[in-house]
Amino acid sequence: MESPVNVAVVYYSATGNVFELAKAAATAAEKAGADVRLRKVRELAPAEALASNQGWADHAAATQHIVEATPDDLDWADVILLGSPTRYGLPAAQMKQFIDITGPLWSQGRLADKVASSFTSTSTSHGGQESTILALNNVFYHWGCFIVPPGYTDPIQFQAGNPYGTSHVSQGGEVLPGETELAAIDFQTRRAVRTAELLRRGRLQ
């Protein structure tokens, strides 16, 4: 019997929007038959910064149970999904710091030929969603991954409207991802898992 696809959903979330997308991705991967690791990257901000934003502090407390990501999670995975909020059109520093410690795996070629995809959330419309996803995808180019965007390959994408990857506008952190965004990340994840299955069976070359 063929072993399940391994999926690592690695995210950073300050107030919970990207976390909701990451949870939905993990659930979708499990429903698709994959083994899943949901992992958060380490928080770098000082305690006083978290204390200055109640939503940030509340989310940090509510997600203490989520295991922190390590490079081993990427090594284990067949599919890597990275999720980060946008910071000035770029991924958050917390996610970048995690990416920066993957050099030993990269140099050994252990991140090559994995399926990869990314997602994001912004506070405002046109707040750098596409540039953040493209920046994350730049990492996948260096790793030698097979990048799998959602594209316009499912009806939900004509509602979600972002062919690069699932994105959400939180309206200043006040609005969590809704039905459309959750359906979009569900589709994006299932597409990534399906691609990994096809690669494993030699159906994609």
Coordinates of N, CA, C and O in Angstrom, one line a residue, residues 30-201:
E30 N -5.4 16.7 5.5 CA -5.8 15.4 6.2 C -6.9 14.7 5.5 O -7.0 13.5 5.3
K31 N -7.9 15.5 5.0 CA -9.1 15.0 4.3 C -8.6 14.4 3.0 O -9.3 13.4 2.5
A32 N -7.5 14.9 2.4 CA -7.0 14.3 1.2 C -6.2 13.1 1.4 O -5.6 12.5 0.5
G33 N -6.0 12.6 2.7 CA -5.3 11.4 3.0 C -3.9 11.6 3.3 O -3.1 10.6 3.5
A34 N -3.4 12.9 3.5 CA -2.0 13.1 3.8 C -1.7 13.1 5.3 O -2.7 13.2 6.1
D35 N -0.5 12.8 5.7 CA 0.0 13.0 7.0 C 0.4 14.5 7.1 O 1.1 15.0 6.2
V36 N 0.0 15.1 8.2 CA 0.2 16.6 8.3 C 0.9 17.0 9.5 O 0.7 16.5 10.6
R37 N 1.8 18.0 9.4 CA 2.4 18.7 10.5 C 2.0 20.2 10.3 O 2.4 20.8 9.4
L38 N 1.2 20.7 11.3 CA 0.9 22.1 11.4 C 1.9 22.8 12.3 O 2.0 22.4 13.5
R39 N 2.7 23.7 11.8 CA 3.8 24.3 12.6 C 3.8 25.8 12.5 O 3.7 26.4 11.4
K40 N 4.1 26.4 13.6 CA 4.3 27.9 13.6 C 5.8 28.2 13.7 O 6.5 27.4 14.3
V41 N 6.2 29.3 13.1 CA 7.6 29.7 13.3 C 7.7 30.5 14.5 O 6.7 31.0 15.1
R42 N 8.9 30.6 15.0 CA 9.2 31.2 16.3 C 8.9 32.7 16.3 O 9.2 33.4 15.3
E43 N 8.3 33.2 17.4 CA 8.0 34.6 17.5 C 9.3 35.3 17.9 O 10.0 34.9 18.8
L44 N 9.6 36.4 17.1 CA 10.8 37.2 17.4 C 10.6 38.5 18.1 O 11.5 39.1 18.7
A45 N 9.3 39.0 18.1 CA 9.0 40.3 18.7 C 9.2 40.2 20.2 O 8.8 39.2 20.8
P46 N 9.6 41.3 20.8 CA 9.8 41.3 22.3 C 8.4 41.3 22.9 O 7.4 41.7 22.3
A47 N 8.4 40.9 24.2 CA 7.1 40.8 25.0 C 6.4 42.1 25.0 O 5.2 42.2 25.0
E48 N 7.1 43.2 25.1 CA 6.5 44.5 25.1 C 5.7 44.9 23.8 O 4.7 45.6 23.9
A49 N 6.2 44.4 22.7 CA 5.5 44.6 21.5 C 4.2 43.8 21.4 O 3.2 44.4 21.0
L50 N 4.2 42.6 21.9 CA 3.0 41.8 22.0 C 2.0 42.4 23.0 O 0.8 42.5 22.7
A51 N 2.5 42.9 24.1 CA 1.6 43.5 25.1 C 1.0 44.8 24.6 O -0.1 45.2 25.1
S52 N 1.6 45.5 23.6 CA 1.0 46.7 23.1 C -0.2 46.5 22.2 O -0.8 47.4 21.8
N53 N -0.4 45.2 21.8 CA -1.5 44.9 20.9 C -2.2 43.7 21.5 O -1.8 42.6 21.5
Q54 N -3.5 44.0 21.9 CA -4.2 42.9 22.6 C -4.5 41.7 21.7 O -4.4 40.6 22.2
G55 N -4.8 42.0 20.5 CA -5.0 40.9 19.6 C -3.8 40.0 19.4 O -3.9 38.8 19.3
W56 N -2.7 40.6 19.3 CA -1.4 39.9 19.1 C -1.1 39.0 20.4 O -0.8 37.9 20.3
A57 N -1.3 39.7 21.6 CA -1.0 38.9 22.8 C -2.0 37.8 23.0 O -1.6 36.7 23.4
D58 N -3.3 38.1 22.7 CA -4.3 37.0 22.8 C -4.0 35.8 21.9 O -4.2 34.7 22.3
H59 N -3.6 36.1 20.7 CA -3.3 35.0 19.7 C -2.1 34.2 20.2 O -2.1 33.0 20.1
A60 N -1.1 34.9 20.6 CA 0.1 34.2 21.1 C -0.3 33.2 22.2 O 0.2 32.1 22.3
A61 N -1.1 33.7 23.1 CA -1.5 32.9 24.3 C -2.4 31.7 23.8 O -2.3 30.6 24.3
A62 N -3.2 31.9 22.8 CA -4.2 30.9 22.4 C -3.5 29.8 21.5 O -4.1 28.7 21.4
T63 N -2.3 30.1 21.0 CA -1.6 29.1 20.1 C -0.3 28.6 20.8 O 0.5 28.1 20.0
Q64 N -0.2 28.7 22.1 CA 1.0 28.1 22.7 C 1.1 26.6 22.5 O 2.2 26.1 22.5
H65 N 0.0 26.0 22.2 CA 0.1 24.5 22.0 C 0.6 24.1 20.6 O 0.9 22.9 20.4
I66 N 0.7 25.0 19.7 CA 1.1 24.7 18.4 C 2.7 24.5 18.4 O 3.4 25.4 18.9
V67 N 3.1 23.4 17.9 CA 4.6 23.1 17.9 C 5.3 24.1 17.0 O 4.8 24.5 15.9
E68 N 6.5 24.5 17.4 CA 7.3 25.4 16.5 C 8.0 24.6 15.4 O 8.4 23.5 15.6
A69 N 8.1 25.2 14.3 CA 8.7 24.6 13.1 C 10.2 24.5 13.3 O 10.9 25.3 13.9
T70 N 10.7 23.4 12.7 CA 12.1 23.2 12.6 C 12.4 22.8 11.2 O 11.5 22.3 10.4
P71 N 13.7 22.9 10.7 CA 14.0 22.4 9.4 C 13.7 20.9 9.1 O 13.4 20.5 8.0
D72 N 13.6 20.1 10.2 CA 13.3 18.7 10.0 C 11.9 18.6 9.5 O 11.6 17.6 8.7
D73 N 11.0 19.5 9.8 CA 9.6 19.4 9.2 C 9.6 19.6 7.7 O 8.8 18.9 7.0
L74 N 10.5 20.4 7.2 CA 10.6 20.5 5.7 C 11.3 19.3 5.1 O 10.9 18.9 4.0
D75 N 12.3 18.8 5.8 CA 13.0 17.6 5.3 C 12.0 16.4 5.2 O 12.0 15.6 4.2
W76 N 11.1 16.3 6.2 CA 10.1 15.2 6.2 C 9.0 15.3 5.1 O 8.5 14.4 4.6
A77 N 8.7 16.6 4.8 CA 7.6 16.8 3.9 C 7.8 16.5 2.5 O 8.9 16.7 1.9
D78 N 6.7 16.1 1.8 CA 6.6 16.0 0.4 C 6.0 17.3 -0.2 O 6.3 17.7 -1.3
V79 N 5.2 17.9 0.6 CA 4.5 19.1 0.2 C 4.7 20.2 1.3 O 4.6 19.9 2.5
I80 N 5.2 21.4 0.9 CA 5.4 22.5 1.9 C 4.5 23.6 1.5 O 4.5 24.1 0.4
L81 N 3.7 24.0 2.5 CA 2.8 25.2 2.4 C 3.3 26.2 3.4 O 3.3 26.0 4.6
L82 N 3.7 27.4 2.9 CA 4.2 28.5 3.7 C 3.1 29.6 3.8 O 2.7 30.0 2.7
G83 N 2.8 30.1 5.0 CA 1.8 31.1 5.1 C 2.4 32.2 6.0 O 2.9 32.0 7.1
S84 N 2.3 33.5 5.5 CA 2.8 34.6 6.3 C 1.9 35.8 6.0 O 1.5 36.1 4.9
P85 N 1.7 36.7 7.0 CA 1.1 38.0 6.7 C 2.1 38.8 5.9 O 3.3 38.5 5.8
T86 N 1.6 39.9 5.4 CA 2.5 40.8 4.6 C 3.0 41.9 5.5 O 2.3 42.5 6.3
R87 N 4.3 42.2 5.4 CA 4.9 43.3 6.0 C 5.6 44.2 4.9 O 6.6 43.8 4.4
Y88 N 4.9 45.3 4.6 CA 5.4 46.2 3.6 C 5.7 45.4 2.2 O 6.6 45.6 1.5
G89 N 4.7 44.5 1.9 CA 4.8 43.8 0.7 C 5.8 42.6 0.7 O 6.0 42.0 -0.4
L90 N 6.2 42.2 1.9 CA 7.2 41.1 2.0 C 6.7 40.2 3.1 O 5.9 40.6 4.0
P91 N 7.2 39.0 3.2 CA 6.8 38.1 4.3 C 7.3 38.7 5.6 O 8.3 39.4 5.7
A92 N 6.7 38.3 6.7 CA 7.1 38.7 8.0 C 8.5 38.3 8.4 O 9.0 37.2 7.9
A93 N 9.2 39.1 9.2 CA 10.6 38.7 9.6 C 10.7 37.4 10.2 O 11.7 36.7 10.1
Q94 N 9.6 37.0 11.0 CA 9.6 35.7 11.7 C 9.7 34.6 10.7 O 10.5 33.6 10.9
M95 N 9.0 34.7 9.6 CA 9.0 33.6 8.5 C 10.4 33.7 7.8 O 11.0 32.6 7.5
K96 N 10.9 34.9 7.5 CA 12.2 35.0 6.9 C 13.3 34.4 7.7 O 14.2 33.7 7.2
Q97 N 13.2 34.6 9.0 CA 14.3 34.0 9.9 C 14.2 32.5 9.8 O 15.3 31.9 9.7
F98 N 13.0 31.9 9.8 CA 13.0 30.5 9.7 C 13.5 30.0 8.4 O 14.3 29.0 8.3
I99 N 13.2 30.7 7.3 CA 13.7 30.3 6.0 C 15.2 30.4 6.0 O 15.9 29.5 5.4
D100 N 15.8 31.4 6.6 CA 17.2 31.6 6.6 C 18.0 30.5 7.3 O 19.2 30.4 7.1
I101 N 17.4 29.7 8.1 CA 18.1 28.6 8.8 C 18.0 27.3 8.0 O 18.5 26.2 8.5
T102 N 17.4 27.3 6.8 CA 17.3 26.1 6.0 C 18.5 25.8 5.1 O 18.5 24.9 4.3
G103 N 19.6 26.7 5.2 CA 20.7 26.6 4.4 C 21.3 25.2 4.4 O 21.7 24.6 3.3
P104 N 21.6 24.5 5.5 CA 22.1 23.2 5.5 C 21.3 22.2 4.7 O 21.9 21.4 3.9
L105 N 20.0 22.2 4.8 CA 19.2 21.3 4.0 C 19.3 21.6 2.5 O 19.4 20.7 1.7
W106 N 19.2 22.9 2.2 CA 19.3 23.3 0.8 C 20.6 22.9 0.2 O 20.7 22.4 -0.9
S107 N 21.7 23.1 0.9 CA 23.0 22.7 0.4 C 23.2 21.2 0.1 O 24.0 20.8 -0.7
Q108 N 22.4 20.4 0.8 CA 22.5 19.0 0.6 C 21.4 18.5 -0.4 O 21.3 17.3 -0.7
G109 N 20.7 19.5 -1.0 CA 19.7 19.1 -2.0 C 18.4 18.5 -1.4 O 17.6 17.9 -2.1
R110 N 18.2 18.6 -0.1 CA 17.2 17.9 0.6 C 15.8 18.6 0.5 O 14.8 18.1 0.9
L111 N 15.8 19.8 -0.1 CA 14.6 20.5 -0.3 C 14.1 20.5 -1.7 O 13.1 21.0 -2.1
A112 N 14.9 19.9 -2.6 CA 14.6 19.8 -4.0 C 13.5 18.8 -4.3 O 13.3 17.8 -3.5
D113 N 12.7 19.1 -5.3 CA 11.7 18.2 -5.9 C 10.5 18.0 -4.9 O 9.7 17.1 -5.1
K114 N 10.3 18.9 -4.0 CA 9.1 19.0 -3.2 C 8.1 19.9 -3.8 O 8.4 20.8 -4.6
V115 N 6.8 19.6 -3.6 CA 5.8 20.5 -4.0 C 5.6 21.6 -3.0 O 5.6 21.4 -1.8
A116 N 5.5 22.8 -3.5 CA 5.4 24.0 -2.6 C 4.4 25.0 -3.1 O 4.1 25.1 -4.3
S117 N 3.8 25.6 -2.1 CA 2.7 26.7 -2.4 C 2.7 27.6 -1.2 O 3.2 27.3 -0.1
S118 N 2.1 28.8 -1.4 CA 2.1 29.8 -0.3 C 0.8 30.6 -0.3 O 0.1 30.6 -1.2
F119 N 0.6 31.2 0.9 CA -0.6 32.0 1.1 C -0.3 33.1 2.1 O 0.7 33.1 2.8
T120 N -1.2 34.1 2.1 CA -0.9 35.3 2.9 C -2.2 36.0 3.4 O -3.3 35.7 3.0
S121 N -2.1 37.0 4.2 CA -3.1 37.9 4.6 C -2.6 39.3 4.8 O -1.4 39.5 5.2
T122 N -3.4 40.3 4.4 CA -3.0 41.7 4.6 C -4.1 42.4 5.4 O -5.2 42.0 5.5
S123 N -3.7 43.6 5.9 CA -4.6 44.4 6.7 C -5.6 45.1 5.7 O -6.8 45.3 6.1
T124 N -5.1 45.5 4.6 CA -5.9 46.3 3.7 C -5.9 45.7 2.3 O -5.0 44.9 1.9
S125 N -6.8 46.1 1.5 CA -6.9 45.7 0.1 C -5.6 46.2 -0.7 O -5.1 47.3 -0.4
H126 N -5.1 45.5 -1.6 CA -3.9 45.8 -2.3 C -2.7 46.1 -1.4 O -1.9 46.9 -1.7
G127 N -2.7 45.4 -0.3 CA -1.6 45.6 0.7 C -0.4 44.8 0.5 O 0.4 44.7 1.5
G128 N -0.1 44.3 -0.7 CA 1.1 43.5 -0.9 C 0.9 42.0 -1.0 O 1.9 41.3 -0.8
Q129 N -0.3 41.6 -1.2 CA -0.6 40.1 -1.2 C 0.2 39.4 -2.2 O 0.9 38.4 -2.0
E130 N 0.2 39.9 -3.5 CA 0.8 39.2 -4.6 C 2.4 39.2 -4.4 O 3.1 38.2 -4.6
S131 N 2.9 40.4 -4.0 CA 4.3 40.5 -3.9 C 4.8 39.6 -2.7 O 6.0 39.1 -2.8
T132 N 4.0 39.4 -1.7 CA 4.4 38.5 -0.6 C 4.5 37.1 -1.0 O 5.4 36.4 -0.8
I133 N 3.5 36.7 -1.8 CA 3.4 35.3 -2.3 C 4.6 35.1 -3.3 O 5.3 34.0 -3.2
L134 N 4.8 36.0 -4.1 CA 5.9 35.9 -5.1 C 7.3 35.9 -4.3 O 8.2 35.1 -4.8
A135 N 7.4 36.6 -3.2 CA 8.6 36.6 -2.5 C 8.9 35.2 -1.8 O 10.0 34.7 -1.8
L136 N 7.8 34.6 -1.3 CA 7.9 33.3 -0.8 C 8.2 32.3 -1.9 O 9.1 31.3 -1.7
N137 N 7.7 32.5 -3.0 CA 8.0 31.6 -4.2 C 9.4 31.7 -4.6 O 10.0 30.7 -5.1
N138 N 10.0 32.9 -4.5 CA 11.4 33.0 -4.8 C 12.3 32.0 -4.0 O 13.3 31.5 -4.5
V139 N 11.9 31.7 -2.8 CA 12.6 30.8 -1.9 C 12.5 29.4 -2.6 O 13.4 28.6 -2.7
F140 N 11.3 29.1 -3.0 CA 11.0 27.7 -3.6 C 11.9 27.5 -4.9 O 12.3 26.4 -5.2
Y141 N 12.1 28.6 -5.7 CA 13.0 28.5 -6.8 C 14.4 28.0 -6.4 O 15.0 27.2 -7.0
H142 N 14.9 28.7 -5.3 CA 16.2 28.3 -4.9 C 16.3 26.9 -4.3 O 17.3 26.2 -4.5
W143 N 15.2 26.5 -3.7 CA 15.2 25.1 -3.2 C 15.1 24.1 -4.3 O 15.4 22.9 -4.1
G144 N 14.5 24.5 -5.4 CA 14.3 23.5 -6.5 C 13.0 22.8 -6.4 O 12.8 21.6 -6.8
C145 N 12.0 23.5 -5.8 CA 10.7 22.9 -5.6 C 9.8 22.9 -6.9 O 10.1 23.7 -7.8
F146 N 8.7 22.2 -6.9 CA 7.7 22.3 -7.9 C 6.6 23.2 -7.3 O 5.9 22.8 -6.4
I147 N 6.6 24.4 -7.9 CA 5.6 25.4 -7.3 C 4.3 25.2 -7.9 O 4.1 25.1 -9.1
V148 N 3.3 25.0 -7.0 CA 1.9 24.7 -7.5 C 1.0 25.9 -7.0 O 0.6 25.9 -5.8
P149 N 0.7 26.8 -7.9 CA -0.3 27.9 -7.5 C -1.7 27.3 -7.7 O -1.9 26.4 -8.5
P150 N -2.7 28.0 -7.2 CA -4.1 27.5 -7.4 C -4.5 27.9 -8.8 O -5.3 27.2 -9.5
G151 N -4.0 29.0 -9.4 CA -4.4 29.4 -10.7 C -5.9 29.7 -10.8 O -6.6 29.8 -9.7
Y152 N -6.4 29.7 -12.0 CA -7.9 29.8 -12.2 C -8.3 28.4 -12.7 O -8.8 28.2 -13.8
T153 N -8.1 27.4 -11.8 CA -8.4 26.0 -12.2 C -9.6 25.4 -11.4 O -9.8 24.2 -11.4
D154 N -10.3 26.3 -10.7 CA -11.5 25.8 -10.0 C -12.4 27.0 -9.8 O -12.0 28.2 -9.8
P155 N -13.7 26.8 -9.8 CA -14.7 27.9 -9.7 C -14.4 28.8 -8.5 O -14.7 30.0 -8.6
I156 N -13.9 28.3 -7.4 CA -13.7 29.1 -6.2 C -12.7 30.2 -6.5 O -12.8 31.3 -6.0
Q157 N -11.8 30.0 -7.5 CA -10.8 30.9 -7.8 C -11.3 32.2 -8.4 O -10.7 33.3 -8.4
F158 N -12.5 32.1 -9.1 CA -13.1 33.2 -9.7 C -13.8 34.1 -8.7 O -14.2 35.2 -8.9
Q159 N -14.0 33.5 -7.5 CA -14.5 34.3 -6.3 C -13.3 34.9 -5.5 O -13.4 36.0 -5.1
A160 N -12.4 34.0 -5.2 CA -11.2 34.4 -4.4 C -10.4 35.4 -5.2 O -9.8 36.4 -4.6
G161 N -10.1 35.2 -6.5 CA -9.5 36.2 -7.3 C -8.0 36.3 -7.3 O -7.4 37.2 -7.9
N162 N -7.3 35.3 -6.6 CA -5.9 35.4 -6.6 C -5.3 34.1 -7.1 O -5.2 33.1 -6.4
P163 N -4.8 34.1 -8.4 CA -4.2 32.9 -8.9 C -2.8 32.5 -8.3 O -2.4 31.4 -8.5
Y164 N -2.2 33.4 -7.6 CA -0.9 33.2 -7.1 C -0.9 32.3 -5.8 O -0.1 31.5 -5.6
G165 N -2.0 32.5 -5.0 CA -2.1 31.8 -3.8 C -3.2 32.4 -3.0 O -3.6 33.6 -3.2
T166 N -3.8 31.7 -2.0 CA -4.9 32.2 -1.2 C -4.5 33.4 -0.5 O -3.4 33.5 0.1
S167 N -5.3 34.5 -0.5 CA -5.0 35.7 0.3 C -6.3 36.2 0.9 O -7.4 35.9 0.4
H168 N -6.1 37.0 2.0 CA -7.3 37.5 2.8 C -7.0 38.9 3.2 O -5.9 39.3 3.5
V169 N -8.0 39.7 3.2 CA -8.0 41.1 3.7 C -8.7 41.1 5.0 O -9.9 40.9 5.1
S170 N -7.9 41.4 6.1 CA -8.5 41.4 7.4 C -9.1 42.6 7.9 O -9.6 42.7 9.1
Q171 N -9.0 43.7 7.1 CA -9.6 45.0 7.5 C -9.0 45.4 8.9 O -9.7 45.7 9.8
G172 N -7.7 45.5 8.9 CA -7.1 46.0 10.1 C -7.0 44.9 11.2 O -6.9 45.2 12.4
G173 N -7.2 43.6 10.8 CA -7.1 42.5 11.8 C -8.5 42.2 12.4 O -8.6 41.4 13.3
E174 N -9.5 42.9 11.9 CA -10.8 42.8 12.5 C -11.7 41.6 11.9 O -12.6 41.2 12.5
V175 N -11.3 41.2 10.7 CA -12.2 40.2 10.0 C -11.3 39.0 9.7 O -10.3 39.0 9.0
L176 N -11.8 37.8 10.2 CA -11.1 36.6 10.0 C -11.5 36.0 8.6 O -12.5 36.5 8.0
P177 N -10.7 35.2 8.0 CA -11.0 34.6 6.7 C -12.4 34.0 6.7 O -12.9 33.3 7.7
G178 N -13.2 34.3 5.6 CA -14.5 33.8 5.5 C -14.6 32.6 4.6 O -13.7 31.9 4.3
E179 N -15.9 32.3 4.2 CA -16.1 31.1 3.5 C -15.3 31.0 2.2 O -14.8 29.9 1.8
T180 N -15.2 32.1 1.5 CA -14.5 32.1 0.2 C -13.0 31.8 0.4 O -12.4 31.0 -0.3
E181 N -12.4 32.5 1.3 CA -11.0 32.3 1.6 C -10.7 30.9 2.1 O -9.7 30.3 1.7
L182 N -11.5 30.4 2.9 CA -11.3 29.0 3.5 C -11.5 28.0 2.4 O -10.8 27.0 2.3
A183 N -12.5 28.2 1.5 CA -12.6 27.3 0.4 C -11.5 27.4 -0.6 O -11.0 26.4 -1.2
A184 N -10.9 28.6 -0.8 CA -9.8 28.7 -1.7 C -8.5 28.0 -1.1 O -7.8 27.3 -1.9
I185 N -8.2 28.1 0.2 CA -7.1 27.4 0.7 C -7.3 25.9 0.7 O -6.4 25.1 0.5
D186 N -8.5 25.5 0.9 CA -8.9 24.1 0.8 C -8.5 23.6 -0.6 O -7.8 22.5 -0.8
F187 N -8.9 24.3 -1.6 CA -8.6 23.9 -3.0 C -7.1 23.9 -3.3 O -6.6 23.0 -3.8
Q188 N -6.5 25.0 -2.9 CA -5.0 25.1 -3.1 C -4.3 23.9 -2.5 O -3.4 23.4 -3.1
T189 N -4.7 23.6 -1.3 CA -4.0 22.5 -0.6 C -4.2 21.2 -1.3 O -3.3 20.4 -1.5
R190 N -5.5 20.9 -1.6 CA -5.8 19.6 -2.3 C -5.1 19.5 -3.6 O -4.6 18.4 -4.0
R191 N -4.9 20.6 -4.3 CA -4.2 20.6 -5.6 C -2.7 20.3 -5.4 O -2.1 19.5 -6.2
A192 N -2.2 20.8 -4.3 CA -0.8 20.6 -4.0 C -0.6 19.1 -3.7 O 0.4 18.4 -4.1
V193 N -1.5 18.5 -2.9 CA -1.4 17.1 -2.5 C -1.5 16.2 -3.7 O -0.8 15.3 -3.9
R194 N -2.5 16.6 -4.6 CA -2.7 15.8 -5.8 C -1.5 15.8 -6.7 O -1.1 14.8 -7.3
T195 N -0.9 17.0 -6.8 CA 0.3 17.1 -7.6 C 1.5 16.2 -7.1 O 2.2 15.5 -7.8
A196 N 1.6 16.2 -5.7 CA 2.6 15.3 -5.1 C 2.4 13.8 -5.4 O 3.3 13.1 -5.7
E197 N 1.1 13.5 -5.4 CA 0.7 12.1 -5.6 C 1.0 11.7 -7.1 O 1.5 10.6 -7.4
L198 N 0.7 12.6 -8.0 CA 1.0 12.4 -9.4 C 2.5 12.3 -9.7 O 3.0 11.4 -10.5
L199 N 3.3 13.1 -9.0 CA 4.8 13.1 -9.2 C 5.3 11.7 -8.6 O 6.2 11.1 -9.3
R200 N 4.8 11.3 -7.5 CA 5.2 10.0 -6.9 C 4.9 8.9 -7.9 O 5.7 7.9 -7.9
R201 N 3.8 8.9 -8.6 CA 3.4 7.8 -9.5 C 4.0 8.0 -10.9 O 3.8 7.2 -11.8

